[in-house]
Every structure is written in structure tokens, then in C-alpha cells.
Amino acid sequence: MWRTRAAAACIICRSLANSSYGIKRKSPLQNLHLVSRSIHHPCYPSAKFQRPPLRISIQQFSSLNRLPLHKTKLLNVKHGYQSHRNFWLARLASRLLRVRYLILGSAVGGGYTAKKTYEQWKDMIPDLEDYKWIVPDFIWELDELVDIEKLLKALPDADDLAKLMPDFEKIGESLASLKGFLSPGYNLVSEVIGASDLLLLLGSPGETAFRATDQGYDNDKQFKKVSDKEKIDQLQEELLRTQLKYQRMLERLEKENKELRKLVLQRDEKGIHQRKLKKSLIDMYSEVLDILSDYDASYNTQDHLPRVVVVGDQSAGKTSVLEMIAQARIFPRGSGEMMTRSPVKVTLSEGPHHVALFKDSSREFDLTKEEDLAALRNEIEIRMRNSVKEGCTVSTETISLSVKGPGLQRMVLVDLPGVISTVTSGMAPDTKETIFSISKAYMQNPNAIILCIQDGSVDAERSIVTDLVSQMDPQGKRTIFVLTKVDLAEKNVASPNRIQQIIEGKLFPMKALGYFAVVTGKGNSSESIESIKEYEEEFFQNSKLLKTSMLKAHQVTTKNLSLAVSDCFWKMVRESVEQQADAFKATRFNLETEWKNNYPRLRELDRNELFEKAKNEILDEVISLTQVTPKHWEEMLEKTLWERVSTHVIENIYLPAAQTANSGTFNTTVDIKLKQWTDKQLPNKAVEVAWETLQEEFSRFMTEKKGKEHDDIFDKLKQAVKEETIKRHKWNERAEDSLRVIQHNALEDRSISDKQQWDAAIHFMEETLQSRLKDTESVIEDMVGPDWKKRWLHWVGRTKEQNIRNETKNELEKLIKCNEDHPAYLANDEVTTVRKNLEARGVAVDPCLIKDTWHQIYRRYFLKSALNHCNLCRRGFYYYQRHFVDSELECNDIVLFWRIQRMLAITANTLRQQLTNTEVRRLEKNVKEVLEDFAEDNEKKVMLLTGKRVQLAEDLKKVREIQEKLEAFIEALHQEK
């Protein structure tokens, strides 16, 4: 029996040894790609540590699992050899008992290996939570938008569906019958297809030839060699076709997704879903950047928030790249000239409609309409020109533009003026340095993404911007290089390898995160975005640069560029925004501490709040003009008006009339001259005096300090408001006509009603004449020099001219003493007599000097005589009432001054009424208009409200606002993540 069982064991071992069916070949695992082997067999060693090949030559095996074979010991007996039993039954039983332990150990080890493989696969799968933002918001809200229960109720029952399903049991039986015929060929075909798919998707040439396996049970494998070049070309073509296929599928899905999101956003706008739409992340972030652009940081707080800075040489295609990313031709265009004259911040966000709007304007430009596009380009060009100061070519003022549309990548880009190498005619001399300083100011931000644009159609050695970028980002950790006009480069460049060197980062002395090649049109400014996209796609499909693997598929097209830039932008935002929020939090603490130490009892009022406070104070001061008493107005008006007209009254009316022979001629002369004066000059002079009086009072109220409550921080603003109001205010033109009639009637009246008015007129005349006499004495003293008392007391002497005038004065005084009734003018013979008398004493005198001296001498003599006459007329009121009948006393000059005095009083009263009833209200209205204009002019407010306190409060307000918005943005960012 033992021999029978041993023979059976030998047969089983030989069958196990020949289980390869006579084919000497490697395991199918050896034909798979290394990645595939590692995927399907994680315990399989890598190429570096491969096991020695299995030897499949026939060996001795036992039918029992891994039982070692022992040679049979034969005993010498009578009839041949007899096997020695050696207790084999006991050994067999012990071996059989070990089988269960082997099975149990194999099960435990297999379970552990499966668990370990599962954990490895689980670690290899990326965390899809990071890409949750790719899926539209409405997908996560389908449970809110779609009633699942109603859909389930509308679906048919499971029994009804089962009746419609085919009989899978019969189909399974039919397939089972064919399984035996198809399994060998199916296995072979699946192996070949799997290997080719792996090679195609990985883009690797793999092995140099396919290895085909012959059917049968041969021990050796057969190989069919194919040339390396043909194989590589075939794989590359297949790879390009597959990539283009999936690219088209991706574009189709993106288009469908865009239309779907547009539809959902439109429904949300119409209010179909009662869901309050939150402000988008990119809009919140853009608001923070807008506030920072206006923030004048004087406390070492710098703006290090990320944004995409687009730099490049002039005419390198910066604007075209931005337009392709924004999917609209929104920028002014020019050929070979500088069009971007100031930084333009473009905020891209997703929305249902493709529109654009400025930060400081509510008008929306529909980017799907050509007329709106033209209007937008014109508006940008106008804003650029207005921002450029006189004598400059470029400006540092940033123009903020927001573009929304379906499918736009969310990011913030800043288009900078193109870098130039030479300043041409018509440019400011410092244009080149200004552009460099603007570019450096934006690029030195350590969190800014630098989008370096290089023209591929020109020689690389002519590039200026690459050196500038390499200085700002030498390690290339935040730089993305874009090669434009690749279509022209492919035609013009003699060596295509030069383009490959640029894209691989080997030609320029700079490093970058990524390198991209794009085509932004054929150079025609009238091309649409869609036509440019079609041209770009068609170019790269047929380009030799892709077919020869000089360019990778993910390195071309503006679509891939836009996705890459957006990913880098948001990655930088997530990495740096919290750090910037902490920096502003520390700045806020420092500012608050400084305010508490310097201004502990004052509220933190920023510039706008201070302006409102100053506005209220100014309006209160204007209203206080109405509280001025009528008496005060009339006294000021009367005094000022007489100061203005007194010279004309004395010199042109009183003195000429006083030279007449009798009272009738005096009154006639006075009436004529008063009428002429009233018709031509007096009303105008009166209005000028009233306006100046109003200005003086207004200025007094505006500049008057009000004790401890006075805040000198408003002084400049009040002064500016006062000047602007005075410039705008104009007196009512019809006031002169009515005033002329009133003044004419007042001067026509000659009747003095009582003695009090008579005495008042005499007093008024005496004051006037005394002031004129004092002025005349001062003039004569300057002409003749000091008298003998001053010469002795102050040790001063006379000049030669003063001595001559003094001698002339003495000679003229003798002439007056000889004839007290001498007229006001010297005759020629009298001048000659005086000159000869002076020459006789050795004094040479010019006739003009004699006449000038005579005018002042006679004036003094006349004024003294008039004052004496006033004293005589103090008791002349009685004679006046009797019209000076039977009296030699004539006081017509007293009547003249009474008429003048009464006219002044009536004019002052009339002007006071115009002031209080009309002009003060008009002035208040003008003040309000000026304040409103100043409120809208931020530059005016910054210029007028200055000082450390204002700046500190302004910075504190801005830092608080920035911190709050950053915290809100960070919270929304975490929620989205």
C-alpha cells in the first residue's frame, strides 16, 4: 500500500512541476509596467531590488504541503529489499496536525497584507476636500433646490422595473457556455490593451519593442522587434490624439457647467430661490486691496497681500494676455505706442452676466456688446490721461476695475506700464525710471505672483523685464513665465530648440514656478476673443513644437495659464492672509496706544468726521451774522462809506464850491457836483463798502477764537471756505438802482429841522476839516523838514531840497498875509515874483516847485479859515431858519455837510436792510455749496485737514476697517475650504 501511495505522490508532484503547460516563460506579472505591478502587487519588489527569476525546472515535491522528502531506507531481507517502517504513521499524523496551523497563519498573514494594501491605497488617494470649491455651490445645495421625496414618489416601483429588466439568468447561462472558448484569447487581448493604455497615458516610450506571446505550450517566448523611432512616433501621436480628445471633452463639460452656473445665478438674481447671496470671496478680497491702495501707511505697515502683477516689455502682449484671461477686449489698443499709462487693477469673479464696472461708478458695461466695449476702453483711456500729472508720462494712481462673467477664474491682476529701454520724444525725461520704480514697488511684495510676459517673436537678448524679475524673485518661487506670439516665433526662429530652452527655463537668467506658451491672436485689434481661442487651439494642434515634445500639452493655451495663475494666487492667499491679518492687528494696537497717550480726552474722529464737525461750526458762525445788531451794521457802514468818499467830497465838491464869490454860486456848484456824483460813483461805492463790511464781519466770525473750545485744526479749512465763498458771492445788481434813487432824494433835502441836527452837522464838519488839516500839516512838514525845536531836540537837519521848499514856503506865506482873500491858484506873474525874490536871496527855484508848495500852503490856510467859520456858525441856526436875511453870516457849508451826513445815514440804513434780509442768506447758501463741494473733493479735505492728530485718527480708522474685512474674508475662506 505504501508503494502505491508513494507512486501517486510522485505523479502529483510531476503534474505540479509541469503546471506551466510546457511553456518556459516569466509570470505575466513581469510583462506589466512597474507602476502596474506596484498597484496590483504591493509586495512585489521594485526594479532595484528584484528577486532572482523563478526556476521552474522539475524538482521533487511531496503531495503534502511543503513536507520534506526523506530517502527510503531499504533493509536487506531474504527476498530482495524491504522498506523500514520507522513509525511513519506517527510522523504522518503529526504532519497532518500541522496543516491547520499553516492554514490559520496564511489567513492571518493574508488579512494583514490586505489591510496594509488598503491603507497604502487610501494614503495615495488625494484629499478631495481641498477641491470641493471646484464643484459649483448649487450641487451641494441640491437637497434644498430639488425635492427628492417628490422625485422618489414619481418613480415607478421596484416590481414594475423588474418586469422591464431582461432575464439575466438566461444571459448568464449563454455567456458561461462561451466562456471556455473565449477565455484564452480574452486574457491575451486584455494584457496587450492594458499595457498599451498604460504606455499611452503615462506618455513614456516604455520598452523598445512589444513582446508578443505565442499560443501553445512552448518553453521559450517569442519577441517581435519594432524600431525605437517608429514606436516613439506612434506613441506620441496616440498620446496627442488622446489628449486632444479629453481636452475637447473637458471643454464641453466646462461649457455645460458655465451655462448651468449662469442659469442658477440668474435664477438667484430674480429671487426664485429665497436665498441671500453672500458677497463672493474675490469681491471681499478686492475691497481690502482698494482700501489698502488709499491707506497712507506711516507706521511701517506695508501691503503684503497677494495679487497677480503683470509685467513685461512694451508691446510684449501683456494687455492681450489679460484680455484672454478676462475673455473680453477691455483695454485701449495701440500699435507700438504706450497705452498703459497707470496701473490697472482688474478683479475677476464669476457672475451670470459678462459685465465690467469701476470701483467709483455704478455704471455696468455689457462686455457682450461692442458699443459698451468701446465705451469702456474710452473710459479707461480718459481715466489714465486724467491720472497723469502735467509734465509726466505715467502715473502711480491705480485704476480699479471689476470684471464678472460665467467661467472666469477668480483672481486679482494688476496691469503695469510696459518696461521701456529708451525715452522717446514726447515722453517725460524720468519716464523710464518711473516705470521701473512702479514695477519694483509692486513686485517687491513677497506675496505677489509675478506674471512675466515675454515676446517670443523678438530676440531673447533684447528682453529687459527678465533681469528686473530675476532681481525681485531670484529663486522664482512666485514667478510664472509666459511666452507670447509663439506662432510668429515658430515661423521666424531658425532653431526651434531655442523655444524649448525658453520654456524649460534654460535660456533666460531667471527661475519660475511654471512656463507657458500662448498665442493671443494674429495682431488684428478687431479680432474677437472666440476667434483668438479658435486660432490658438488650431495652431497648437498642428504645431511641431507639440508633436516633437518640445512643449508639453499642459504648458500651452491661455486656458491652462489662467487655471495655473488662479491656483497659485489662491494658494498664496491661503498661506499669507492670516499673517497679514495679524500684522494689521498689531498695528491697530500700536495706533490705539499712541492715541490714548497723546489725546486721552478726545474722540477718535477721522477726516470725514472732523469735516462734518467743522461744517457744523462754520454754518453756526454764518447764522451768527444774523444776530449782529442793526446799530452795529449802520455804524460800520456809515464810517467805512465816509472814509471812502470823504476825499472826493472835500477835494471835488467842497473846495471848488468854497472858491465861489457868493452863496448862490456855492449852492449851484454843490448841487451840480452832487448830482454828477450820485449818478455815476456814489451807489457803486456804497455797494462795495457794504460787501467789504460783510466780508469783514464774516471773516471775524470765522477766525475768532472761542476760548478753550477753539480747535486750531479747522483754521485752514475755515480760511479756504471763507475765500471760496467770497469769490463766489456777488451782490444783487438791482441794489444799485434803488440805492441811487434813495441817495439822490437824501441829497436834495436842505431843511435842517432842529438845533441838534445843526450842531451835529457842525461837529461833523469840524472833525472832517481837522483831520484834513492834520494831514496837510504832516505833508508840509515832510516838504520843509523839521522845525527848530525838533532840530535841537532830536539832532536832525534839513536836506537841500527841504531848505529850498522852506524858503519858498516863507515867501508864499508873506503873499497870503498881504492878500487874505487870495484865490486858490497863483497867477503867472505871482510865480515869477516869488522866483525872483528867492533868486535874490540866492535860492534857485523851479516854478513847478513853487506851485506845489503853494497848493499845500493855501490848503492849510483855507482849512484854518473854514474851522474859524464853523465856530462862527455855531450860533447861526437862528439865521438859517430866517434864510440869513439881515445877516452878514452865511453858513452854506454847514448845510452841505448836513446833507452829506444825512445821505450817509440813509445809505447805511438801506445797505443794512439789504445785508440782513438778502445778502446774509445768499452768503449762507454759498457757504453750504462750498462745503458740499469740499466734501466731495477728497484731495481738498486731505490738504485742508492736516496734522498729526488727523493722520493718526485716519490711519486708525483704515487699519480697523482693513482688519475687520480681512477677518471676514478669512472666515469666509475657511467656510469655503
Short mmCIF file of N, CA and C in Angstrom, two decimals, residues 90 664 912:
data_model
loop_
_atom_site.label_atom_id
_atom_site.label_comp_id
_atom_site.label_asym_id
_atom_site.label_seq_id
_atom_site.Cartn_x
_atom_site.Cartn_y
_atom_site.Cartn_z
N ALA A 90 3.07 7.57 12.78
CA ALA A 90 3.11 8.66 13.78
C ALA A 90 3.58 9.97 13.16
N GLY A 664 -25.17 181.95 -3.64
CA GLY A 664 -25.93 181.37 -4.74
C GLY A 664 -25.07 180.51 -5.64
N ARG A 912 -27.91 148.19 5.31
CA ARG A 912 -28.10 147.25 6.42
C ARG A 912 -29.30 146.36 6.16
#
